[in-house]
Coordinates of C-alpha atoms in Angstrom, one line a residue:
Chain A
M18 CA -8.5 -35.2 -22.4
T19 CA -7.2 -31.6 -22.8
H20 CA -9.2 -29.0 -20.9
K21 CA -9.3 -25.3 -21.5
V22 CA -7.6 -23.8 -18.5
W23 CA -8.6 -20.4 -17.3
D24 CA -6.7 -18.8 -14.4
A25 CA -8.7 -16.6 -12.1
C26 CA -5.8 -14.8 -10.5
A27 CA -2.6 -13.3 -11.8
Q28 CA -1.2 -9.9 -11.0
M29 CA 0.9 -7.7 -13.1
G30 CA 2.1 -4.1 -13.5
T31 CA 4.8 -1.6 -12.8
G32 CA 3.7 -0.8 -9.3
D33 CA 5.2 2.0 -7.2
R34 CA 7.1 -0.2 -4.7
N35 CA 10.4 -0.5 -6.4
G36 CA 12.3 -3.6 -5.6
D37 CA 9.3 -5.4 -4.1
V38 CA 9.7 -9.0 -5.5
L39 CA 5.9 -9.6 -5.4
E40 CA 4.5 -6.2 -6.1
S41 CA 6.6 -4.5 -8.8
A42 CA 8.0 -4.8 -12.3
I43 CA 5.8 -7.8 -13.3
T44 CA 5.6 -7.6 -17.1
V45 CA 2.9 -9.1 -19.2
E46 CA 5.6 -11.2 -20.9
R47 CA 6.4 -12.8 -17.5
I48 CA 2.7 -13.7 -17.0
L49 CA 2.4 -15.1 -20.5
E50 CA 5.5 -17.2 -20.0
N51 CA 4.0 -18.7 -16.8
M52 CA 0.7 -19.3 -18.6
D53 CA 2.3 -21.1 -21.5
A54 CA 4.4 -23.2 -19.2
G55 CA 1.3 -24.2 -17.2
G56 CA -1.0 -24.7 -20.3
V57 CA -3.2 -21.8 -19.3
A58 CA -5.3 -20.4 -22.2
R59 CA -6.6 -17.3 -20.5
S60 CA -5.9 -15.4 -17.3
V61 CA -7.7 -12.9 -15.2
I62 CA -5.1 -10.1 -14.6
Y63 CA -5.3 -7.2 -12.2
P64 CA -2.8 -4.6 -10.9
V65 CA -0.1 -5.4 -8.3
T66 CA -0.4 -3.6 -5.0
W67 CA 0.3 0.1 -5.4
N68 CA 0.9 2.4 -2.4
R69 CA -1.3 4.9 -4.3
Y70 CA -3.5 3.7 -7.2
V71 CA -3.5 6.0 -10.2
E72 CA -5.0 5.6 -13.7
K73 CA -1.9 3.8 -14.8
S74 CA -2.5 1.0 -12.4
S75 CA -5.5 -0.3 -14.2
R76 CA -4.6 1.2 -17.6
E77 CA -1.7 -1.2 -17.8
I78 CA -4.1 -4.0 -17.4
A79 CA -6.5 -2.7 -20.1
D80 CA -3.6 -2.3 -22.5
A81 CA -2.3 -5.8 -21.9
V82 CA -5.8 -7.2 -22.6
K83 CA -6.0 -5.3 -25.9
K84 CA -2.5 -6.2 -26.9
H85 CA -3.0 -9.9 -26.5
P86 CA -6.5 -10.7 -27.7
G87 CA -8.0 -13.8 -26.2
R88 CA -5.4 -14.3 -23.5
F89 CA -6.6 -12.0 -20.7
I90 CA -9.5 -10.8 -18.8
G91 CA -8.8 -7.5 -17.1
L92 CA -9.9 -6.3 -13.7
A93 CA -9.5 -2.7 -12.3
R94 CA -8.2 -2.3 -8.8
V95 CA -8.2 0.6 -6.4
N96 CA -8.5 1.3 -2.7
P97 CA -12.0 2.6 -2.8
T98 CA -11.7 4.3 0.6
T99 CA -9.1 6.8 -0.7
Q100 CA -10.3 10.2 -1.8
D101 CA -10.1 9.5 -5.6
G102 CA -10.5 5.7 -5.3
F103 CA -14.1 5.4 -6.3
S104 CA -13.9 7.9 -9.2
L105 CA -10.8 6.1 -10.6
L106 CA -12.6 2.8 -10.5
E107 CA -15.7 4.2 -12.1
K108 CA -13.6 5.5 -14.9
A109 CA -11.6 2.3 -15.3
V110 CA -14.5 -0.1 -15.5
G111 CA -15.6 1.8 -18.6
W112 CA -12.4 1.1 -20.5
E113 CA -12.1 -1.5 -23.2
G114 CA -10.3 -4.5 -21.7
I115 CA -11.7 -4.1 -18.1
A116 CA -14.3 -6.7 -17.4
G117 CA -14.6 -6.5 -13.6
I118 CA -13.3 -5.2 -10.3
R119 CA -10.6 -6.5 -7.9
L120 CA -10.6 -5.6 -4.2
R121 CA -7.8 -6.5 -1.8
P122 CA -8.7 -5.1 1.6
F123 CA -5.9 -6.8 3.5
H124 CA -3.2 -5.7 1.1
D125 CA -4.6 -2.2 0.6
N126 CA -5.4 -1.7 4.3
F127 CA -9.1 -1.1 4.2
S128 CA -12.1 -2.9 5.6
L129 CA -15.0 -4.4 3.5
S130 CA -17.3 -2.7 6.0
D131 CA -16.3 0.7 4.8
P132 CA -19.3 2.5 3.1
S133 CA -17.2 3.0 -0.1
V134 CA -17.1 -0.8 -0.6
E135 CA -20.9 -0.9 -0.6
K136 CA -20.8 1.8 -3.4
V137 CA -18.4 -0.4 -5.4
F138 CA -20.8 -3.4 -5.1
A139 CA -23.7 -1.3 -6.1
M140 CA -21.9 -0.1 -9.2
A141 CA -20.9 -3.6 -10.1
E142 CA -24.5 -4.7 -9.8
E143 CA -25.7 -1.8 -12.0
R144 CA -23.0 -2.5 -14.7
K145 CA -23.4 -6.3 -14.4
I146 CA -19.7 -7.0 -13.8
P147 CA -18.1 -9.5 -11.5
I148 CA -16.0 -8.6 -8.4
A149 CA -13.0 -10.6 -7.2
V150 CA -12.3 -9.9 -3.5
D151 CA -10.0 -11.1 -0.7
G152 CA -11.8 -12.0 2.5
E153 CA -9.1 -12.0 5.1
K154 CA -10.3 -10.7 8.4
N155 CA -13.5 -9.4 6.8
K156 CA -15.8 -12.4 6.9
D157 CA -18.9 -10.8 8.4
A158 CA -18.7 -7.7 6.1
F159 CA -18.1 -9.9 3.1
V160 CA -21.1 -12.0 3.8
A161 CA -23.3 -9.0 4.3
L162 CA -22.3 -7.6 0.9
L163 CA -22.8 -11.0 -0.7
K164 CA -26.3 -11.3 0.6
K165 CA -27.3 -7.7 -0.3
H166 CA -26.0 -7.8 -3.9
T167 CA -27.3 -11.0 -5.3
K168 CA -26.9 -10.1 -8.9
V169 CA -23.1 -9.5 -8.7
P170 CA -21.0 -12.6 -9.4
V171 CA -18.5 -12.5 -6.5
I172 CA -15.3 -14.5 -6.5
L173 CA -13.7 -14.9 -3.1
M174 CA -10.0 -15.5 -3.5
H175 CA -7.9 -17.9 -1.5
L176 CA -11.0 -19.8 -0.4
G177 CA -11.5 -16.9 2.0
D178 CA -8.2 -16.8 3.8
F179 CA -4.5 -17.3 3.0
G180 CA -3.9 -21.0 3.6
N181 CA -7.1 -21.2 5.7
W182 CA -5.3 -21.1 9.0
V183 CA -8.7 -19.7 10.1
W184 CA -10.3 -22.9 9.0
Q185 CA -13.6 -22.2 10.7
N186 CA -14.1 -19.4 8.1
G187 CA -13.4 -21.8 5.3
K188 CA -16.0 -24.2 6.6
A189 CA -18.5 -21.4 6.9
Y190 CA -17.8 -20.2 3.3
M191 CA -18.3 -23.7 2.0
E192 CA -21.8 -23.8 3.5
L193 CA -22.6 -20.4 2.1
L194 CA -21.5 -21.6 -1.4
E195 CA -24.2 -24.2 -1.5
K196 CA -27.0 -21.7 -0.9
T197 CA -25.6 -18.7 -2.8
P198 CA -25.5 -19.2 -6.5
H199 CA -23.7 -16.0 -7.4
F200 CA -20.9 -16.8 -5.0
Y201 CA -17.7 -18.4 -6.2
M202 CA -14.3 -19.2 -4.6
A203 CA -10.9 -19.3 -6.2
T204 CA -8.3 -21.9 -5.4
C205 CA -5.2 -19.6 -5.4
F206 CA -3.1 -19.8 -2.3
E207 CA -5.4 -22.2 -0.7
I208 CA -2.7 -24.5 0.7
I209 CA -4.6 -26.9 2.9
H210 CA -5.2 -29.6 0.3
F211 CA -8.0 -31.3 2.0
F212 CA -10.0 -28.1 2.6
L213 CA -9.8 -27.4 -1.1
E214 CA -10.9 -30.9 -2.1
E215 CA -13.8 -30.7 0.3
A216 CA -14.9 -27.4 -1.2
I217 CA -14.6 -28.6 -4.8
R218 CA -16.5 -31.9 -4.1
R219 CA -19.3 -29.9 -2.4
A220 CA -19.7 -27.2 -5.0
P221 CA -17.8 -28.1 -8.2
R222 CA -19.6 -25.4 -10.2
Q223 CA -18.6 -22.6 -7.9
I224 CA -14.9 -23.1 -7.5
V225 CA -12.5 -21.6 -10.0
F226 CA -8.9 -22.4 -10.5
G227 CA -6.4 -19.6 -9.8
S228 CA -2.7 -19.4 -9.5
D229 CA -1.6 -16.1 -8.0
S230 CA 1.0 -16.0 -10.8
P231 CA 3.8 -15.0 -10.8
S232 CA 4.2 -15.7 -7.1
L233 CA 3.3 -19.3 -7.8
P234 CA 3.5 -21.2 -11.1
P235 CA 0.1 -22.2 -12.6
S236 CA 1.4 -25.7 -13.2
M237 CA 1.8 -26.2 -9.4
E238 CA -1.7 -24.8 -8.7
L239 CA -3.1 -27.1 -11.4
K240 CA -1.4 -30.0 -9.8
K241 CA -3.4 -29.3 -6.7
I242 CA -6.6 -30.0 -8.7
E243 CA -5.2 -32.9 -10.7
V244 CA -4.3 -35.0 -7.7
M245 CA -7.9 -35.0 -6.6
H246 CA -8.9 -37.2 -9.5
L247 CA -12.2 -35.4 -9.9
P248 CA -14.9 -36.6 -12.3
E249 CA -14.1 -35.3 -15.8
E250 CA -16.9 -32.7 -15.9
D251 CA -16.1 -31.3 -12.5
F252 CA -12.4 -31.0 -13.3
A253 CA -13.3 -29.2 -16.6
A254 CA -15.6 -26.8 -14.7
V255 CA -13.1 -26.0 -12.0
V256 CA -10.1 -25.4 -14.3
G257 CA -11.9 -23.2 -16.8
G258 CA -15.6 -23.8 -17.3
N259 CA -16.9 -21.9 -14.3
L260 CA -14.7 -18.9 -14.9
S261 CA -15.7 -18.7 -18.6
R262 CA -19.3 -18.8 -17.5
I263 CA -18.8 -15.9 -15.0
F264 CA -17.1 -13.7 -17.6
G265 CA -19.3 -14.8 -20.5
Chain B
M17 CA 15.8 -41.0 -4.0
I18 CA 13.1 -38.5 -3.2
I19 CA 12.8 -37.6 0.5
D20 CA 10.1 -35.4 1.9
S21 CA 11.8 -33.7 4.8
H22 CA 8.8 -32.2 6.5
A23 CA 5.5 -34.0 7.3
H24 CA 3.2 -34.1 10.3
M25 CA 1.3 -37.0 11.7
G26 CA -0.5 -38.1 14.8
K27 CA -3.9 -38.6 16.5
G28 CA -3.6 -35.1 17.9
F29 CA -4.9 -33.4 21.0
Y30 CA -6.8 -30.5 19.6
M31 CA -9.4 -32.6 18.1
D32 CA -11.6 -29.8 16.7
D33 CA -8.7 -28.6 14.5
P34 CA -8.7 -30.5 11.2
I35 CA -5.1 -29.5 10.5
Q36 CA -3.8 -30.8 13.8
S37 CA -5.7 -34.1 14.3
N38 CA -6.6 -37.4 12.8
I39 CA -3.5 -37.9 10.7
P40 CA -2.5 -41.6 10.7
P41 CA 0.7 -42.5 8.9
E42 CA -1.3 -44.1 6.1
R43 CA -2.8 -40.7 5.3
V44 CA 0.6 -39.2 4.8
L45 CA 2.0 -42.3 3.0
K46 CA -0.9 -42.4 0.5
M47 CA 0.1 -38.9 -0.7
S48 CA 3.8 -39.8 -0.6
R49 CA 3.3 -43.0 -2.7
E50 CA 1.1 -41.2 -5.2
A51 CA 3.8 -38.6 -5.7
G52 CA 6.7 -41.1 -5.9
V53 CA 8.3 -40.0 -2.6
D54 CA 10.6 -42.7 -1.3
K55 CA 11.0 -41.6 2.3
T56 CA 9.1 -39.2 4.4
I57 CA 10.3 -37.5 7.6
V58 CA 7.5 -37.4 10.1
F59 CA 7.0 -35.6 13.4
P60 CA 4.0 -34.9 15.6
V61 CA 1.2 -32.4 15.1
N62 CA 0.6 -30.0 18.0
Y63 CA 0.3 -31.4 21.4
P64 CA 0.6 -29.7 24.8
E65 CA 3.2 -32.3 25.8
Y66 CA 5.0 -34.7 23.4
S67 CA 5.9 -38.0 25.3
G68 CA 2.9 -39.8 23.9
A69 CA 3.3 -38.3 20.5
M70 CA 6.9 -39.6 20.3
K71 CA 5.6 -43.1 20.9
E72 CA 3.1 -42.7 18.1
I73 CA 5.8 -41.7 15.7
H74 CA 8.0 -44.5 16.9
E75 CA 5.2 -47.0 16.2
A76 CA 4.6 -45.6 12.8
V77 CA 8.3 -45.8 11.9
L78 CA 8.4 -49.4 13.1
K79 CA 5.4 -50.2 11.0
Y80 CA 6.8 -48.5 7.8
P81 CA 10.6 -48.7 8.4
N82 CA 11.5 -48.3 4.7
E83 CA 9.3 -45.3 4.2
L84 CA 9.2 -43.2 7.4
I85 CA 11.9 -41.5 9.3
G86 CA 11.1 -40.0 12.7
Y87 CA 12.0 -36.7 14.2
A88 CA 11.4 -35.8 17.9
R89 CA 9.4 -32.8 18.8
V90 CA 9.3 -31.1 22.3
N91 CA 8.3 -28.0 23.9
P92 CA 11.5 -27.0 25.8
E93 CA 9.5 -25.3 28.5
N94 CA 7.6 -28.4 29.4
E95 CA 8.8 -30.3 32.5
G96 CA 10.6 -33.4 31.4
A97 CA 11.2 -32.1 27.8
L98 CA 14.8 -33.1 27.9
E99 CA 13.9 -36.7 29.0
V100 CA 11.4 -36.9 26.2
L101 CA 14.0 -35.8 23.7
T102 CA 16.6 -38.2 25.1
N103 CA 14.3 -41.1 25.0
A104 CA 13.3 -40.3 21.4
I105 CA 16.9 -40.3 20.3
E106 CA 18.3 -43.1 22.3
N107 CA 15.4 -45.6 22.3
Y108 CA 13.4 -44.6 19.2
H109 CA 16.5 -43.7 17.1
F110 CA 14.9 -40.5 15.7
K111 CA 17.1 -38.6 13.3
G112 CA 16.3 -35.0 14.1
L113 CA 14.4 -32.6 16.3
K114 CA 11.5 -30.4 15.3
L115 CA 10.9 -27.2 17.3
H116 CA 7.8 -25.0 16.8
P117 CA 8.0 -22.1 19.1
G118 CA 5.0 -20.4 17.3
N119 CA 2.5 -23.2 17.7
D120 CA 3.8 -24.4 21.0
K121 CA 4.1 -20.9 22.4
W122 CA 7.5 -20.9 24.0
K123 CA 10.4 -18.4 24.2
V124 CA 13.3 -19.2 21.8
N125 CA 16.0 -17.2 23.7
S126 CA 16.0 -19.2 26.9
P127 CA 18.1 -21.7 29.0
Q128 CA 15.5 -24.4 28.3
T129 CA 15.9 -24.0 24.5
R130 CA 19.7 -24.2 24.9
K131 CA 19.4 -27.4 26.9
C132 CA 17.6 -29.0 24.1
L133 CA 20.0 -27.7 21.5
D134 CA 22.9 -28.9 23.6
R135 CA 21.3 -32.4 23.6
A136 CA 20.8 -32.3 19.9
Q137 CA 24.4 -31.3 19.4
D138 CA 25.6 -34.2 21.6
Y139 CA 23.6 -36.6 19.5
K140 CA 24.7 -34.9 16.2
I141 CA 21.1 -34.5 15.0
P142 CA 19.8 -31.5 13.0
V143 CA 17.2 -29.2 14.4
L144 CA 14.3 -28.2 12.2
F145 CA 13.1 -24.8 13.5
D146 CA 9.7 -23.3 12.4
P147 CA 10.5 -19.7 12.2
V148 CA 7.1 -18.0 12.1
V149 CA 8.0 -16.1 15.2
Q150 CA 11.2 -15.0 16.9
L151 CA 13.3 -15.3 13.8
D152 CA 16.1 -13.1 15.1
D153 CA 16.5 -15.3 18.1
I154 CA 16.7 -18.3 15.9
F155 CA 19.3 -16.6 13.7
A156 CA 21.4 -15.9 16.8
L157 CA 21.3 -19.5 17.8
T158 CA 22.6 -20.6 14.5
R159 CA 25.7 -18.6 15.2
E160 CA 25.9 -19.6 18.8
Y161 CA 25.9 -23.3 17.8
P162 CA 28.2 -23.5 14.8
T163 CA 28.5 -27.3 14.9
L164 CA 24.8 -28.0 15.2
N165 CA 22.9 -28.2 11.9
F166 CA 19.7 -26.0 11.7
I167 CA 17.0 -26.4 9.1
I168 CA 14.8 -23.3 8.9
A169 CA 11.4 -24.3 7.8
H170 CA 9.4 -22.7 4.9
M171 CA 12.6 -20.8 3.9
G172 CA 11.8 -18.5 6.7
G173 CA 8.4 -17.3 5.6
F174 CA 5.4 -18.5 3.6
Y175 CA 5.2 -15.5 1.2
D176 CA 7.4 -13.2 3.1
W177 CA 10.1 -12.6 0.4
K178 CA 12.1 -10.2 2.6
T179 CA 12.5 -12.9 5.3
Q180 CA 13.3 -15.5 2.7
T181 CA 16.0 -13.2 1.4
R182 CA 17.6 -13.0 4.8
C183 CA 17.4 -16.8 5.3
I184 CA 19.1 -17.4 1.9
A185 CA 21.9 -15.0 2.9
L186 CA 22.3 -16.8 6.2
A187 CA 22.4 -20.2 4.7
E188 CA 24.9 -18.9 2.2
E189 CA 27.1 -17.6 5.0
L190 CA 26.9 -20.4 7.6
P191 CA 27.6 -24.0 6.7
N192 CA 25.3 -25.2 9.5
V193 CA 22.1 -23.6 8.1
Y194 CA 19.7 -25.3 5.7
L195 CA 16.2 -24.2 4.4
D196 CA 13.2 -26.3 3.6
T197 CA 10.6 -25.6 1.0
P198 CA 7.0 -26.4 2.2
F199 CA 4.8 -23.4 2.2
A200 CA 7.5 -21.3 0.7
F201 CA 5.4 -19.7 -1.9
V202 CA 7.5 -17.0 -3.6
H203 CA 8.6 -18.7 -6.8
A204 CA 11.3 -16.1 -7.4
M205 CA 12.9 -16.7 -4.0
L206 CA 12.8 -20.5 -4.4
K207 CA 14.7 -20.0 -7.6
E208 CA 17.1 -17.6 -6.0
G209 CA 17.8 -20.1 -3.2
G210 CA 18.2 -23.0 -5.7
K211 CA 20.8 -21.0 -7.6
R212 CA 22.7 -19.6 -4.6
I213 CA 22.6 -22.5 -2.1
P214 CA 21.7 -25.6 -4.1
K215 CA 23.1 -27.9 -1.5
K216 CA 21.2 -26.3 1.3
I217 CA 17.6 -26.5 0.1
L218 CA 15.5 -29.4 1.3
F219 CA 12.2 -30.4 -0.3
G220 CA 9.3 -30.8 2.1
T221 CA 5.5 -30.9 1.9
D222 CA 4.0 -30.1 5.3
A223 CA 1.8 -33.1 4.6
P224 CA -1.1 -33.7 4.9
A225 CA -1.7 -30.0 4.4
I226 CA -0.1 -30.1 0.9
H227 CA 0.0 -33.0 -1.4
A228 CA 3.6 -34.1 -2.2
S229 CA 2.9 -34.0 -6.0
V230 CA 2.1 -30.3 -5.6
E231 CA 5.2 -29.4 -3.7
M232 CA 7.3 -31.5 -6.1
D233 CA 5.9 -29.7 -9.1
K234 CA 6.9 -26.4 -7.4
I235 CA 10.5 -27.6 -7.2
R236 CA 10.6 -29.0 -10.8
S237 CA 9.0 -25.9 -12.2
L238 CA 12.1 -24.0 -11.0
K239 CA 14.1 -25.7 -13.8
L240 CA 17.4 -25.7 -11.8
G241 CA 18.9 -28.6 -13.7
K242 CA 19.0 -32.3 -13.0
T243 CA 21.8 -32.3 -10.3
T244 CA 20.3 -29.5 -8.2
E245 CA 16.8 -30.8 -8.6
E246 CA 17.9 -34.2 -7.3
D247 CA 19.8 -32.6 -4.5
I248 CA 16.8 -30.6 -3.4
L249 CA 14.4 -33.5 -3.7
G250 CA 16.4 -35.8 -1.6
G251 CA 20.2 -35.7 -1.9
N252 CA 20.8 -32.8 0.5
I253 CA 18.7 -34.3 3.3
A254 CA 20.2 -37.7 2.7
R255 CA 23.6 -36.3 3.2
L256 CA 22.6 -34.3 6.2
L257 CA 21.1 -37.4 7.9
H258 CA 23.8 -39.7 6.7
L259 CA 21.2 -42.0 5.1

């Protein structure tokens, strides 16, 4: 059976780190090529890491969404702790093509306990838009935000930590999933196969497939899910159904 | 022939760590078989001392002689490390040496390390070095021991493309340096390595952390052509180990 595959995690954009293999010059065509090779129908895209976020960072995303109807869901990204971060974000979430917010505290060198992050969650709650966030080194702050803002669909990327070397966090997040219906986790860069499988089997309606394209090909990330031989309906939910429900 | 050149197994010592405990050979082999891997190179999970772990690997290889190949692992700073290594090579006939200075917390640039490398050189077995820490010191050893083959794990860094760039350049320059692919997660760098050093890249999984099918898909998605793909998936390590 063919399933509609939606990818929760792909990054693109010009960036301002010239020569950085992962964070610069990632074109929409490159993302589309990876999607087509992996059989991905639609991808969530957000800006690469910029040293300093400007309007262009998220504008490129909105433009790609408009240029390729039906292929993308756009997220705005800023460092909300910088002077103009929050106002940039407030503006971007009003653009056509932007459907949510992406926060990357580890990459952008801020903490989820910063008061500006609380403002971002409050805005997302007010506007009824999802937030995709990295949790590395921020577990307690993340959990506090999650518990306070119960109307915001929150997607925690990488199952909470790159590779889950801090596997205790991964276990704690799995328990939290089961009692927190607005909390989701994405599979991208979760490289401990048996952790991922445990999470999916425990909460198949709250795990979303993600690839971190173009760093990794969606086909490889999909293979991670395929080898688990999940029940048909759980597989369909993880590779696309859950994400399409989050974004409507 | 498809050969996984990097997999862990063992009962383990740190029993509360799910990544480092309760990995019988059957758990690794289940994934290997599902993926169509013909042979899997296995070495121990983390232990404070490796003599017992060597015996475990030996017994697993004896049980599955057609599917498993054993590597020794030691902490060079442990008392008796050299004897453990010698026994693993002479009596257990292991084909390589795995060193993990990061997890085992020892200093790379030391007389103890050199004693182990000398021994590996005497026995003509390759050394698989996990490079998460002290990469410069490992690089220096590859030059100091030009007749000893080194495999740098993870192409030098999980998603650290700058380190992977350095490792590719080193393997291109030195005939005794190889790179393995598990946890190497920058697709562009894997492709670059496959093009520049097709005979020096070795497929591996880090099983049981990653399913062999997933890592294999990563290699195949590079679309490097049939010959290079076969080399990476098994031909290169087969030549290196004289299989």
